[in-house]
Each structure stands twice: as structure tokens, then as C-alpha cells.
Coordinates of C-alpha atoms in Angstrom, one line a residue:
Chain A
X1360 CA 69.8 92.0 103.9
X1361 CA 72.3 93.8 106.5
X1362 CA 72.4 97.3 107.9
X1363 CA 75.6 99.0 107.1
X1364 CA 74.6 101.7 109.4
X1365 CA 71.8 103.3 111.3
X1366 CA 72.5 107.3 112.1
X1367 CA 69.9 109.3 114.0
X1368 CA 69.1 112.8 111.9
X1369 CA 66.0 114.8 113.0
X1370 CA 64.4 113.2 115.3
X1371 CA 64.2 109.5 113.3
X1372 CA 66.9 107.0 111.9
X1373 CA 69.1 107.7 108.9
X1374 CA 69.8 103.9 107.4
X1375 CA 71.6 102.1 105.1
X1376 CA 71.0 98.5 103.2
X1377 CA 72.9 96.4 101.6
X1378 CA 71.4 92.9 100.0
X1379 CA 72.4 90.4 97.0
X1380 CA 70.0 92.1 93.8
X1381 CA 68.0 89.1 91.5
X1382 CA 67.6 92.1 89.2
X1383 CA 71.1 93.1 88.6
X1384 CA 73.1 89.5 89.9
X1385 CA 74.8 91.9 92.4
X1386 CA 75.1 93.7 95.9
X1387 CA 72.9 96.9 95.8
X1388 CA 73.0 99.3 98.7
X1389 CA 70.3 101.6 99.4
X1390 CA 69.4 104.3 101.9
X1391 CA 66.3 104.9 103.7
X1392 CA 65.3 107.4 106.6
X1393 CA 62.3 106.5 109.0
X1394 CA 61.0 109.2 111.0
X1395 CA 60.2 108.3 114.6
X1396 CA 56.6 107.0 114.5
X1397 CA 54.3 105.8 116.4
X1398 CA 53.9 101.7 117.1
X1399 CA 52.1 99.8 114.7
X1400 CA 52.0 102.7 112.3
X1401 CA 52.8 102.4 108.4
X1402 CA 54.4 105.1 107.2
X1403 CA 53.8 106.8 103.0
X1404 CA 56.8 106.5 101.3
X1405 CA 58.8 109.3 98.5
X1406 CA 61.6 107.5 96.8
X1407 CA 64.2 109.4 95.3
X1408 CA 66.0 108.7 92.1
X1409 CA 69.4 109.9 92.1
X1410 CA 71.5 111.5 88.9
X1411 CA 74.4 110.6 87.7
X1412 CA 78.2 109.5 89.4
X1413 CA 75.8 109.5 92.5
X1414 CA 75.3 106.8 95.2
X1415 CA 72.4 106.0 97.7
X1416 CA 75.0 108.4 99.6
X1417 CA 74.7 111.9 97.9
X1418 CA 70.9 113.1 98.7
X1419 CA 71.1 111.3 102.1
X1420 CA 74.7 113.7 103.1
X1421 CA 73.3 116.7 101.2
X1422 CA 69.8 116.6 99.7
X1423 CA 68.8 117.6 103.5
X1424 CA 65.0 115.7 103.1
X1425 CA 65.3 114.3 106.3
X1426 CA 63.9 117.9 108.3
X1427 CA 60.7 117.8 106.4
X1428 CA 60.2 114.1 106.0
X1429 CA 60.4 114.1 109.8
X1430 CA 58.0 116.8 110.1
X1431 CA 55.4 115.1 107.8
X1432 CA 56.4 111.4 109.2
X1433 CA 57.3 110.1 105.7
X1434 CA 60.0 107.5 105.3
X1435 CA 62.8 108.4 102.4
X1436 CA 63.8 106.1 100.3
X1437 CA 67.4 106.7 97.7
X1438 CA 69.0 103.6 95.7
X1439 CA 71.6 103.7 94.3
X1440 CA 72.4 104.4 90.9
X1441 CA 73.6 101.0 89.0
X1442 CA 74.9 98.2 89.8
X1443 CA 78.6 98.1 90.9
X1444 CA 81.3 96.2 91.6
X1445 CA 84.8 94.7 89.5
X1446 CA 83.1 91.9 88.0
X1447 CA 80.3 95.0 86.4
X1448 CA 81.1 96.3 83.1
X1449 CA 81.8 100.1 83.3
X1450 CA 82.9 102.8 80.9
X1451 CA 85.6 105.8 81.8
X1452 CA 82.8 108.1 81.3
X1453 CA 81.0 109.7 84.1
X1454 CA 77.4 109.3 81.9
X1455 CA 77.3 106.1 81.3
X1456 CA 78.2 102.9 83.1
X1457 CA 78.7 102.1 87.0
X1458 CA 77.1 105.2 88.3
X1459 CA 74.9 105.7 85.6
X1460 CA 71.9 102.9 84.9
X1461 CA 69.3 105.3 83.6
X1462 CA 66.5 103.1 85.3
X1463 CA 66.1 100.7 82.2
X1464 CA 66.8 97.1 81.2
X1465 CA 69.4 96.9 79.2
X1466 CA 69.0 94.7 76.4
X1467 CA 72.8 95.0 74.9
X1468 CA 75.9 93.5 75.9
X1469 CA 78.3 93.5 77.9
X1470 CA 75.2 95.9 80.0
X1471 CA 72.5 93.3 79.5
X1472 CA 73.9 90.6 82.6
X1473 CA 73.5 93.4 85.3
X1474 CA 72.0 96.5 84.2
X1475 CA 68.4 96.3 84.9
X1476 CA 68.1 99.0 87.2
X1477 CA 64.2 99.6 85.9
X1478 CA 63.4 96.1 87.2
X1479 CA 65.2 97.1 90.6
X1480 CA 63.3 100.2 91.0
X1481 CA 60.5 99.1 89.4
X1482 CA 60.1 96.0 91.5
X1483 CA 62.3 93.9 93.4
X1484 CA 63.9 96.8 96.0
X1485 CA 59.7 97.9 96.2
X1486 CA 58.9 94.7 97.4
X1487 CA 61.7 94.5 99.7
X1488 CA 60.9 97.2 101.6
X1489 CA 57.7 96.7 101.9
X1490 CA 58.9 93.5 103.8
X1491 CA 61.0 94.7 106.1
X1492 CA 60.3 98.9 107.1
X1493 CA 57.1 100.0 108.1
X1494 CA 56.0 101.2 105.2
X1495 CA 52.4 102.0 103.7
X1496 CA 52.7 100.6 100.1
X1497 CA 49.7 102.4 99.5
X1498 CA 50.6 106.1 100.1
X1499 CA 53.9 106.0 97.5
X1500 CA 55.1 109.1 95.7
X1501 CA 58.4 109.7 93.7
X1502 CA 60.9 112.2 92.6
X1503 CA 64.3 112.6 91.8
X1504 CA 67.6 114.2 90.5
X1505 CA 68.3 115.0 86.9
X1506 CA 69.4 111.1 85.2
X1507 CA 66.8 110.6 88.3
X1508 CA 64.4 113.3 87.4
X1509 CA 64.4 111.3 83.9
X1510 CA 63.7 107.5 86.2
X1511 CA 60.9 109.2 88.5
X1512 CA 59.1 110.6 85.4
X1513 CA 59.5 107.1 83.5
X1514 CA 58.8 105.1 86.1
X1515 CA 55.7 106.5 87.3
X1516 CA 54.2 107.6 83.8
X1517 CA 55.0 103.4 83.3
X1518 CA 53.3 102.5 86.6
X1519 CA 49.7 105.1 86.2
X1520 CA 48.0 104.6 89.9
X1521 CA 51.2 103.6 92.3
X1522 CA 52.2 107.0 92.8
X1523 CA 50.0 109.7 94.6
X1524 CA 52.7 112.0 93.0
X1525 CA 55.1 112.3 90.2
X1526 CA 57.9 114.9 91.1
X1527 CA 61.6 115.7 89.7
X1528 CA 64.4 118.0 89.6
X1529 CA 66.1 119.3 86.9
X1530 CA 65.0 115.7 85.0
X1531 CA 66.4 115.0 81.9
X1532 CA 62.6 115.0 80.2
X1533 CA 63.4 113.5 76.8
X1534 CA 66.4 111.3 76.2
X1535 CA 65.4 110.8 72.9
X1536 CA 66.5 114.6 72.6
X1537 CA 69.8 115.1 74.3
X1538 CA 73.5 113.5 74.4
X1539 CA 72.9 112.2 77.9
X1540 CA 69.9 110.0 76.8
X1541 CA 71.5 109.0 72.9
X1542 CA 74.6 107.5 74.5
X1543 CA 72.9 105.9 77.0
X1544 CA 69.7 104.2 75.6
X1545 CA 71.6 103.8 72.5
X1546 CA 74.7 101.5 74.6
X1547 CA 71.9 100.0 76.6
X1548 CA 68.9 99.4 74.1
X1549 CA 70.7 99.4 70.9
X1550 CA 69.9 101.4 67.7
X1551 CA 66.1 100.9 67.6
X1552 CA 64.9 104.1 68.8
X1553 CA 61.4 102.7 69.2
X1554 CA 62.6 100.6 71.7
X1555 CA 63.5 103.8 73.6
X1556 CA 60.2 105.3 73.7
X1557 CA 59.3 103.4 77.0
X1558 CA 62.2 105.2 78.9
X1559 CA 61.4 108.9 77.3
X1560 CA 58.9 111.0 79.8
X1561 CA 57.8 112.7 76.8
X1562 CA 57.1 109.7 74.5
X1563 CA 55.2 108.2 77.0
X1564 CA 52.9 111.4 77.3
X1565 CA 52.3 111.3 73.8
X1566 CA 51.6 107.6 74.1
X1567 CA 48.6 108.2 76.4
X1568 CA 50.7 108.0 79.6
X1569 CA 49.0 110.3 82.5
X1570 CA 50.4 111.3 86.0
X1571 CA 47.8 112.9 88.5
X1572 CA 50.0 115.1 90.2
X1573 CA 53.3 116.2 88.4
X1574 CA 55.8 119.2 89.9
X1575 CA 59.6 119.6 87.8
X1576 CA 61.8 122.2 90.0
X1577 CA 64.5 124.1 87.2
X1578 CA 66.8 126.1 88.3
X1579 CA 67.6 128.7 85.2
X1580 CA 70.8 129.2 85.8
X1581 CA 71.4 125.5 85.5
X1582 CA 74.4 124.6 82.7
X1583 CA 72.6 121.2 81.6
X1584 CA 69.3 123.2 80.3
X1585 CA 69.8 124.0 77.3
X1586 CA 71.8 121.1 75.9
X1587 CA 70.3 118.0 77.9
X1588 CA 67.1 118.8 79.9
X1589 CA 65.3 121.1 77.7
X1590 CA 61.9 121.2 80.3
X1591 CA 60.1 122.9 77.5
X1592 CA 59.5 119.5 75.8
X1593 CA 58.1 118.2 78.8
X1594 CA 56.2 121.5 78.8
X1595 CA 54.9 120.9 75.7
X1596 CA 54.0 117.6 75.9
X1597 CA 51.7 117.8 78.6
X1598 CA 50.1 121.0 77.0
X1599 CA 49.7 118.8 73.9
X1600 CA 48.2 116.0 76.2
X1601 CA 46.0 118.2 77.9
X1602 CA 47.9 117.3 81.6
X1603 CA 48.7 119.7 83.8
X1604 CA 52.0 120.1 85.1
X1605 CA 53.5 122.2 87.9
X1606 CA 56.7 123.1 85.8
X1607 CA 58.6 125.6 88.6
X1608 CA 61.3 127.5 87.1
X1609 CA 63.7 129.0 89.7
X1610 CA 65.5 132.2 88.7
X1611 CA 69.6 131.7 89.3
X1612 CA 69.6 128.2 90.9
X1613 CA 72.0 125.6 89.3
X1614 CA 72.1 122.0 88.8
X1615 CA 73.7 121.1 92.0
X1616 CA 72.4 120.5 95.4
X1617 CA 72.4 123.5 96.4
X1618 CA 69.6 124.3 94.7
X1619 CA 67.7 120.6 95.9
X1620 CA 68.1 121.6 99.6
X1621 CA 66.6 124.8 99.3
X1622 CA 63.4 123.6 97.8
X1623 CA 63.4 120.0 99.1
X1624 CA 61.3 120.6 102.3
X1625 CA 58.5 123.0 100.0
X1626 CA 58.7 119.3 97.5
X1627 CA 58.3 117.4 100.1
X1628 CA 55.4 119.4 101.8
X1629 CA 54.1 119.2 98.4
X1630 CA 53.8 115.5 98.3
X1631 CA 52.8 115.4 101.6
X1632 CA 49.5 117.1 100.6
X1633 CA 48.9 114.0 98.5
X1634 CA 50.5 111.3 100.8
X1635 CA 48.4 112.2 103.3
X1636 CA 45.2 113.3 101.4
Chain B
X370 CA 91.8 136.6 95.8
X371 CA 90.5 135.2 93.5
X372 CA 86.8 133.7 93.6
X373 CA 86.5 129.9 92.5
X374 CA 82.5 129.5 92.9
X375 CA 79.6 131.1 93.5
X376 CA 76.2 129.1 93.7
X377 CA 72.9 129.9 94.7
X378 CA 71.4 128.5 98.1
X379 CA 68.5 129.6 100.5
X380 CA 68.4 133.3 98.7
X381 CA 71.9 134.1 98.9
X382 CA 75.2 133.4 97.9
X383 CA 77.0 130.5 98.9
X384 CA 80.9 131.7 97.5
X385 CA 84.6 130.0 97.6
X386 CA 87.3 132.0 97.4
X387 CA 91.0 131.1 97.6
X388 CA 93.9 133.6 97.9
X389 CA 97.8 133.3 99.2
X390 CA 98.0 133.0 102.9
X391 CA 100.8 134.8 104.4
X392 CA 100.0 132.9 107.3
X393 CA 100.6 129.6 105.8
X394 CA 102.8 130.4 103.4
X395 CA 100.6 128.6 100.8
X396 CA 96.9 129.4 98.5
X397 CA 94.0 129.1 101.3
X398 CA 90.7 128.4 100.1
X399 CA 87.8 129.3 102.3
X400 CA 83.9 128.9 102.1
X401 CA 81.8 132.3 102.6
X402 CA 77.8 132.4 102.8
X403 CA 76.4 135.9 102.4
X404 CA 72.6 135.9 102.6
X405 CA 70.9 138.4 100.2
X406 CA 70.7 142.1 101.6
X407 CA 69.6 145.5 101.6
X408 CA 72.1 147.2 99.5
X409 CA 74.5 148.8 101.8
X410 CA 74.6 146.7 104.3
X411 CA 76.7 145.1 106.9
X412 CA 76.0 141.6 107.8
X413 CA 77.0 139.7 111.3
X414 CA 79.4 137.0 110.8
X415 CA 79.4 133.9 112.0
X416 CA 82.1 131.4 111.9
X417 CA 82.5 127.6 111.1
X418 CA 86.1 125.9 112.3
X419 CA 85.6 122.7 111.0
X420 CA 87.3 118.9 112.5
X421 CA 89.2 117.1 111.1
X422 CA 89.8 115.8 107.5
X423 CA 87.5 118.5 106.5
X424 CA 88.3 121.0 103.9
X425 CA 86.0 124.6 103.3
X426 CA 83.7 122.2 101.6
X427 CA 82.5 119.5 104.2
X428 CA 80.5 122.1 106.3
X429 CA 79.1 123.8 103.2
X430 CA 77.6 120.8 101.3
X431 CA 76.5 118.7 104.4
X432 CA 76.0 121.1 107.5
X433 CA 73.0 123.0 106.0
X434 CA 73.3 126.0 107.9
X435 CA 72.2 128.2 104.5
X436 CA 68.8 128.0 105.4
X437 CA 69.3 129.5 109.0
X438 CA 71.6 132.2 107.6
X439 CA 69.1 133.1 105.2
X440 CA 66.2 133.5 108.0
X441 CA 68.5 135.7 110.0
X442 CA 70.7 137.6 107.9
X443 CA 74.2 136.5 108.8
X444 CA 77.5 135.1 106.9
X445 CA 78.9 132.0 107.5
X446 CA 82.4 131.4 107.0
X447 CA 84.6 128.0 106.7
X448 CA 88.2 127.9 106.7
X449 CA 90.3 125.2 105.9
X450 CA 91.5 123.2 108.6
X451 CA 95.2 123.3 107.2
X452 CA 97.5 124.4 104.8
X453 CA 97.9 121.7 101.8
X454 CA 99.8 120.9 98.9
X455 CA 102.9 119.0 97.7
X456 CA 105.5 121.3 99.2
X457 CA 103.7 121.0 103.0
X458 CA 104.7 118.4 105.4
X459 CA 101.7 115.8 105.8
X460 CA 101.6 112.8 107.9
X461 CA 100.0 109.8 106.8
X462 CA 97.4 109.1 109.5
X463 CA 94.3 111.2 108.9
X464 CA 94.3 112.9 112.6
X465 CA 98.0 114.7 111.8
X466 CA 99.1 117.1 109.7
X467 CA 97.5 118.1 106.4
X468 CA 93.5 118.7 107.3
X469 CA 94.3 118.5 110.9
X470 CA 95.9 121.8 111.5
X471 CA 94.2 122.4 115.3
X472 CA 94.1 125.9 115.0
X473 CA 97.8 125.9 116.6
X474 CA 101.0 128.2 115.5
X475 CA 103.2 125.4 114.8
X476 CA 107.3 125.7 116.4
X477 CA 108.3 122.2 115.7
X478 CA 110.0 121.2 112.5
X479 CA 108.7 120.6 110.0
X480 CA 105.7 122.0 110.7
X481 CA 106.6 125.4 111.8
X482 CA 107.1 126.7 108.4
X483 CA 103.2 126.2 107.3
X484 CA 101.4 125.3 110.3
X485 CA 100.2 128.3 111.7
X486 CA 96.6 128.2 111.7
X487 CA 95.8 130.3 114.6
X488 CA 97.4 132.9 113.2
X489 CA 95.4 132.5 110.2
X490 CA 91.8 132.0 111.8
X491 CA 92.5 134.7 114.4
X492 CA 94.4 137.6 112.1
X493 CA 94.6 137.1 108.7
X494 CA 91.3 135.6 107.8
X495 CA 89.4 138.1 109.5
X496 CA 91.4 141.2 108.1
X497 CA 90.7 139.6 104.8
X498 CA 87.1 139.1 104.6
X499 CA 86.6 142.5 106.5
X500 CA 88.0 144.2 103.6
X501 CA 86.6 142.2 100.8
X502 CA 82.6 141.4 102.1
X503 CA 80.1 143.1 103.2
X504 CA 80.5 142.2 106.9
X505 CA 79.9 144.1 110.4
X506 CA 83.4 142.8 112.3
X507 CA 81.7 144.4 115.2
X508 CA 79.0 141.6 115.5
X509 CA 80.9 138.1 115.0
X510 CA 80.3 135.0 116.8
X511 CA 82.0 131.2 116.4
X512 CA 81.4 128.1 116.4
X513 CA 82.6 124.3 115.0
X514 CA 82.9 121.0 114.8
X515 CA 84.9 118.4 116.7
X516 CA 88.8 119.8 116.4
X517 CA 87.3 122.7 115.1
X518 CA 84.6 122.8 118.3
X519 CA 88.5 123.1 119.9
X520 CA 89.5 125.5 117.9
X521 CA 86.4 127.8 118.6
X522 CA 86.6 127.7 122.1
X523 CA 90.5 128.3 122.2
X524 CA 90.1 131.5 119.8
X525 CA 87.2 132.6 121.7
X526 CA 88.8 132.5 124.8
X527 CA 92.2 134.0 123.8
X528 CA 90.7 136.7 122.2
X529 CA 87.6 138.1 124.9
X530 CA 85.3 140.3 123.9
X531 CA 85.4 140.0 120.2
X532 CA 82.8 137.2 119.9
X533 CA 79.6 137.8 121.1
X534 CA 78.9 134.3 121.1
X535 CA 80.6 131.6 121.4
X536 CA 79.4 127.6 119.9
X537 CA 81.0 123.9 119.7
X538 CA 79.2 120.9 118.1
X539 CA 81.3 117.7 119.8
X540 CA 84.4 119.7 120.8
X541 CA 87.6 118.6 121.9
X542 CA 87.3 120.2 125.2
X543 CA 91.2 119.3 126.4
X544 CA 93.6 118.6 124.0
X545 CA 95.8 118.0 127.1
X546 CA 93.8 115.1 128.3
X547 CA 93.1 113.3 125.2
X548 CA 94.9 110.9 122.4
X549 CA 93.9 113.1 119.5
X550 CA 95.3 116.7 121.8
X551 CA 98.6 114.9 122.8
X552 CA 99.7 114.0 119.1
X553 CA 98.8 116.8 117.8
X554 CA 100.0 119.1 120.3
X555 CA 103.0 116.9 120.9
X556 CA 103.7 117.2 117.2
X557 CA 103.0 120.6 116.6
X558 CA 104.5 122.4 119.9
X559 CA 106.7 119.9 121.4
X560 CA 107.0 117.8 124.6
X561 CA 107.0 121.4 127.3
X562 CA 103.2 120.5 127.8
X563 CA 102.9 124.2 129.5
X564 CA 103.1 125.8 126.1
X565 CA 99.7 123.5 125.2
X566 CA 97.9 125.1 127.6
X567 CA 96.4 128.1 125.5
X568 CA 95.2 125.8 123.0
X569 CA 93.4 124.0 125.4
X570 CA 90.1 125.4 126.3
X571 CA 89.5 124.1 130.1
X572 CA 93.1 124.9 130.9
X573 CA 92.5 128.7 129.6
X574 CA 89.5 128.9 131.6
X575 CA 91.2 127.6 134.7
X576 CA 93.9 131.1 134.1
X577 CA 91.0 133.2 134.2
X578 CA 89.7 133.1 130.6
X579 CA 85.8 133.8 130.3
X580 CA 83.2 133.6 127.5
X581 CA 79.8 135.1 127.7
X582 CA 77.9 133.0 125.9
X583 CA 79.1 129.7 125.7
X584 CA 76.7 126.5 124.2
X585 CA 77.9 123.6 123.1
X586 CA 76.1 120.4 121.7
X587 CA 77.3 117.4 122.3
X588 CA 75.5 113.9 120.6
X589 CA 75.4 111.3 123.8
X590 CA 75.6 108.2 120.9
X591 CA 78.9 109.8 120.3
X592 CA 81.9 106.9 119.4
X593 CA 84.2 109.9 120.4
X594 CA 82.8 111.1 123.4
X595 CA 84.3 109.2 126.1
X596 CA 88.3 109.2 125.0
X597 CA 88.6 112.0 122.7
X598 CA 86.1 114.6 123.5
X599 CA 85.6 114.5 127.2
X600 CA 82.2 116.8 127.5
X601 CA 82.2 116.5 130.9
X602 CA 85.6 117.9 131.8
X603 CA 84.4 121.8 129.9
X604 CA 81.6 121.4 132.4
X605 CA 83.8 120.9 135.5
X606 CA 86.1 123.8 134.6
X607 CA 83.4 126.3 134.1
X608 CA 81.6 124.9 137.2
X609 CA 84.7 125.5 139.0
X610 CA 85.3 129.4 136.9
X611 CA 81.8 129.9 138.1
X612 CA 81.2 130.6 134.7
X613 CA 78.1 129.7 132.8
X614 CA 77.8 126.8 130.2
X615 CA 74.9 125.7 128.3
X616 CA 75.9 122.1 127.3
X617 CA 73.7 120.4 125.5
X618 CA 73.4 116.5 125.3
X619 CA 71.3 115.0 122.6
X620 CA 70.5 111.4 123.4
X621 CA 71.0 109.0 120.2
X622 CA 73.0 111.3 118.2
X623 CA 76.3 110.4 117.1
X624 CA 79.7 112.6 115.8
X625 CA 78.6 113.0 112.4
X626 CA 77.0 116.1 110.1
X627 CA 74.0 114.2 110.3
X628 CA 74.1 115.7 113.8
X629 CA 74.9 118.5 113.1
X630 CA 72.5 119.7 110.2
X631 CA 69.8 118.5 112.9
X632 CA 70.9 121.0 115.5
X633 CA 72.5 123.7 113.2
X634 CA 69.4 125.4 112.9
X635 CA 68.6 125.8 116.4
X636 CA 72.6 126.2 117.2
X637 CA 72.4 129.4 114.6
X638 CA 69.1 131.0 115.8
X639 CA 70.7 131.4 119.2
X640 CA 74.2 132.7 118.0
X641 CA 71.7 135.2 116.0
X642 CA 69.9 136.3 119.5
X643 CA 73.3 137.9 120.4
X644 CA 74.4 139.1 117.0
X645 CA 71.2 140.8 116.8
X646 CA 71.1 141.7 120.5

């Protein structure tokens, strides 16, 4: 593993990975900030799950998490998005492909060598952290961006226990139910819809999956709502499932990050509360 | 003008707006944050020149200074740092020409045709948004980054008494005594080095130029400090002016936005002191 770069930001370091991937037989390159801290002291981790075309780069230049992860000494933790590289398949598309990984295991070629971003997020980049930052493996909670909305539900509705709490913006909640999630599990999975259940927030509520603590920020006046989100099925789903859900609609925010830095230190605070309970 | 985005951030509106410079001779798109307000109203103005490569966008998606508008009730403008497009000169290295427009009036071919950025900044810009926003012209302050730190200080300084405040994150204190000044200048104005001297801040202060308020922040982990930037040579020419300066080193902290966005905040609450005075 190398350090591409180490940037101070609020009072702690700003830093970025790079290391050879088992799970997708490539380079990966992650970011991860850790607030000054004291010696000997094991910090509670939030990963974030970014959306799609972005990078470990675009929540660490503009998500703006770094003020309140410093404040509550948590260490931040964004992978990337996919695999990359010439030698990855890709598509011209912006939604699926390099850029694009949807947190599963793809199961269909050409995606199947390299695309097992589930197993990356899931397991090996976990474990490799925990190796090398001081980090409290204990104290984890997630969240993420839209496509990565979608991973942080799925992965911690997959995972009941390792997260103190589930969070997500503008998360794609049922890919079952939207062109985003049909063109992607179907080019990664195949046509067996069952087979997509296990990567469908919703399905796996309806399955019996639980999350202690779950809060979705929605901007309404975001353009993918309607068509690809649609939070009222995750609404419902944990109605049906007797969950409760913090579901926080916000009146004229958009998809963009605009509307993640304005409510990422109140999330973050939020998952504090737990982190540290 | 015509408006080409408006998105919601912090409670208020963070616009871009393009329109044809007469200035430049070419469309200039600019970056405008208004904060919500009483209906009415007329809202201090503070403004961002940004360095170089930067376009009205750099500031607005990494620098993070909604939040701090917000909390105090001013507007934030960004300019472009150059006129662009196919029919303007460029230069191929990123520190000449297109995005590297150094606030000057250009009178060397071919760069005097579009190159006049001062003029744009100082007169047309602010005529401009006067008539179209809902802005108090008698409370402005400025500030900005790297070439733009440059250009605030030079447009403060030539034009006293119309900025109550007056910032620089990383500045290029002397274009006359650094690599990045001397090409640009060179370029821009020719080889008479006495016509650089009011666009260089120390050299305007040593004919008797004055600021009231003067802070500037300056990251001591800063790969530009030592031959482009020159902190220390601002200090010496307002120690000399007897004039007061309130430079501010921040050990560990290097030349980027994640500098910035950590100071902006503070930087902003203290321009606001004096717009609100």
C-alpha cells in the first residue's frame, strides 16, 4: 500500500491510498481523513459510498465532512467507485461501467474478472484499514451518495450488527424499480431478478433485513426522484417491516453536492451520537 | 445576462450567470452566492478572485464558504480568472494566458485585445451585479486565492476606500520578484518593469498605497511559499509603510482548497466584522 498524498484539512490529515485489490485483480485508490487524535487512541469510523462517474476524489474536494469529523474525532473513509484501469472493461455510459460498480459481485462477463466491488467494500479494503490507520473496528457506521446511498443501505442491511448506523443521501432505494438499477444488475447479475434481491435495500427489508439506526437526506427538488430513487419505497418498506426510519426530506435541495455539504456535518453529528454512545 | 444555474446551498442561492463582457470582448461567466433575505434587502458583498487555472466554479464547489455567507448574510462572488474561448490567445503552460489572466489590462499583442481583467473585476463586474442583485455596493470587501490573493490586494490598494476589508489566502505578494509575476507580467505588459508596479501589491504600498484592514493566510507547508509567493516580503513593506498587517501562518497547511475551506470560515467572519461594522 502507498500514500499518494497526505493534505492537512481541519486540524487532521486529508489522505489518499493506493494498493493492488485481491477483490477486483486491480489498483484501487481510496481516501481517508484522520482527525488529529490523541496517542494510542482508536478512532470510530463512517465510510462513505460514493455515486456514480465519482472517485475516492469527489466527497473528499467537496462533500466538506472533514469540519465535523474533526470536531467529533471520527476518521472518514471514501473508495472509490469500481475498479479502473485500460485492461477493465467499461461501457460509454456514465451509469454503468468504470465509475459505476454498484457495490455487487458481478457474476456476468466481461464484468465478472474485476467487478466485485461488494467484496471490496464488504471485506478486503475493511480489513485493510483496520491494519494500517488507527481505527476502532468496533465503532463503524456508513452512508453514502445516491449509486452509494443504494451500497450503504445494501451493505449494512447485508452485514445486521457492524454498523452502529445506516445513513444515505439521495440513495437509489430499490434497483429493482428504476433504470439505474435494471441496467446495472441486469449487465452484472444477468436476467435472474432473484439474484438481485440481495443488492435491493428494499428486498432485503422485506426479507427480514433490520438496521438499528437508519437516516436518508432527499432533497425535493432533486431531478433523479421521481424516475430512479423513488424514497417512498423505502418508506414503505420499513412501515411494512415495522422499522423505523428517519426519512428527511429537504424542501428545494438537488441531487448535487451542494445539497451533501449543507447537511453533512448535522449527518455526521448524527452518527456521532451512535459512534460514540 | 443570462443565468446558467441556480442550486440550493446553506439557505440560499448559489447562482452562475454568464453575460458578454465588454471588457473582454468575449461571454464571462461568474459565480454569485446570495444568502436568503428579508425581502427588500441589500446584502454586503464580498468577493472571491480566484488563482490560477481556476474558473467561477473551483471556489464555489471546493472553498465552502456558503455556510459562512449564510450565518452572516453576505454574497460571494467569483469571477473568472480570464477571458476563454477559441478566438482568445492561450498559451500552453497552465500559469499563462487562458485562466491565468492576473487581474492585469493587457498592452502586449496578442493579449491586449482580450486581456483586460482589471478592468473587468474593478468596473464592469461590479456595475453589473449592482444593477442586477440585491447588493449594498457601499459595504464590499475582497479577498482570494493565490494569483487571485494578487489580484485582491492590487484592486484593493488601487482603488482605497471602497473595500472595507481587504483578504488573501497564499497571495502572490510581488509579482515583480517572482517566476510566476515576471512571465506573466513580462507577457502581458512588456519588458518596462515600471509599468508592473501597480499590479504589484508591495511596490503600491511602497508609493503610498494603504488598506485598513488587511489579513492574509498564508499555509507554512506551502510548496509555493518560498519562490512564488514570498509572504514575508508583504510583511516588510507594510512594516516599513507603518501600516498594519494581520498575516497569518498556519503550520502544516499546504496551497490547496483544502486550506482554504479550513480557514474560510474564520477568514469570512472577520471580513463580516467590517461589513457589518
Amino acid at each position: 500500500m502507498q500514500q499518494v498524498s497526505t493534505t492537512r484539512s481541519f486540524g487532521g490529515e486529508q489522505q489518499v491510498w493506493r494498493h493492488d485489490s485481491a477483490a477486483t485483480g486491480t489498483p484501487m485508490t481510496f481516501a481517508i481523513y484522520i482527525p488529529d487524535h490523541e496517542a494510542g487512541a482508536k478512532l470510530p469510523v463512517l465510510w462513505w459510498l460514493s455515486g456514480l462517474t465519482c472517485t475516492h476524489e469527489n466527497a473528499m474536494t467537496k462533500g466538506h465532512y472533514q469540519q465535523a469529523c474533526a470536531e467529533h474525532g471520527i476518521a472518514f473513509i471514501c473508495p472509490d467507485t469500481s475498479p479502473r484501469g485500460e485492461d477493465v472493461p467499461d461501457d460509454e455510459t456514465y451509469d454503468f461501467g468504470q465509475g459505476a460498480g454498484f457495490y455487487v459481485n458481478a457474476t456476468q462477463d466481461p464484468w465478472a474478472k474485476h467487478f466485485h466491488m461488494r467484496r471490496y467494500v464488504e471485506e478486503e479494503l475493511p480489513a485493510l484499514v483496520a491494519e494500517h490507520f488507527p481505527l476502532d473496528m468496533e465503532r463503524q457506521a456508513i452512508t453514502g451518495h445516491s449509486m452509494g446511498g443504494h451500497g450503504a443501505l445494501t451493505v449494512s442491511l447485508r452485514n445486521q450488527g457492524r454498523f452502529r448506523s445506516t445513513g444515505a443521501f439521495s440513495p437509489i432505494v430499490s434497483p429493482l424499480n428504476c433504470p439505474w438499477g435494471e441496467k446495472a444488475l441486469g449487465g452484472y447479475l444477468g436476467d435472474d431478478r432473484s439474484a438481485w434481491r440481495e443488492y435491493d435495500a428494499c428486498a432485503l427489508i422485506e426479507e427480514g433485513a433490520r438496521l438499528d439506526h437508519l437516516r436518508v437526506e432527499q432533497g425535493m427538488a432533486d431531478d433523479f426522484l421521481v424516475e430512479q430513487l423513488k424514497t417512498h419505497l423505502l418508506a414503505e418498506a420499513c412501515e411494512k417491516a415495522g422499522m423505523e426510519a428517519d426519512i428527511r426530506l429537504h424542501d428545494g435541495y438537488d441531487h448535487s453536492f451542494f445539497f451533501i455539504s449543507t447537511f453533512i456535518a448535522d449527518h455526521i453529528a448524527w452518527h456521532a451520537e451512535h459512534l460514540k454512545a
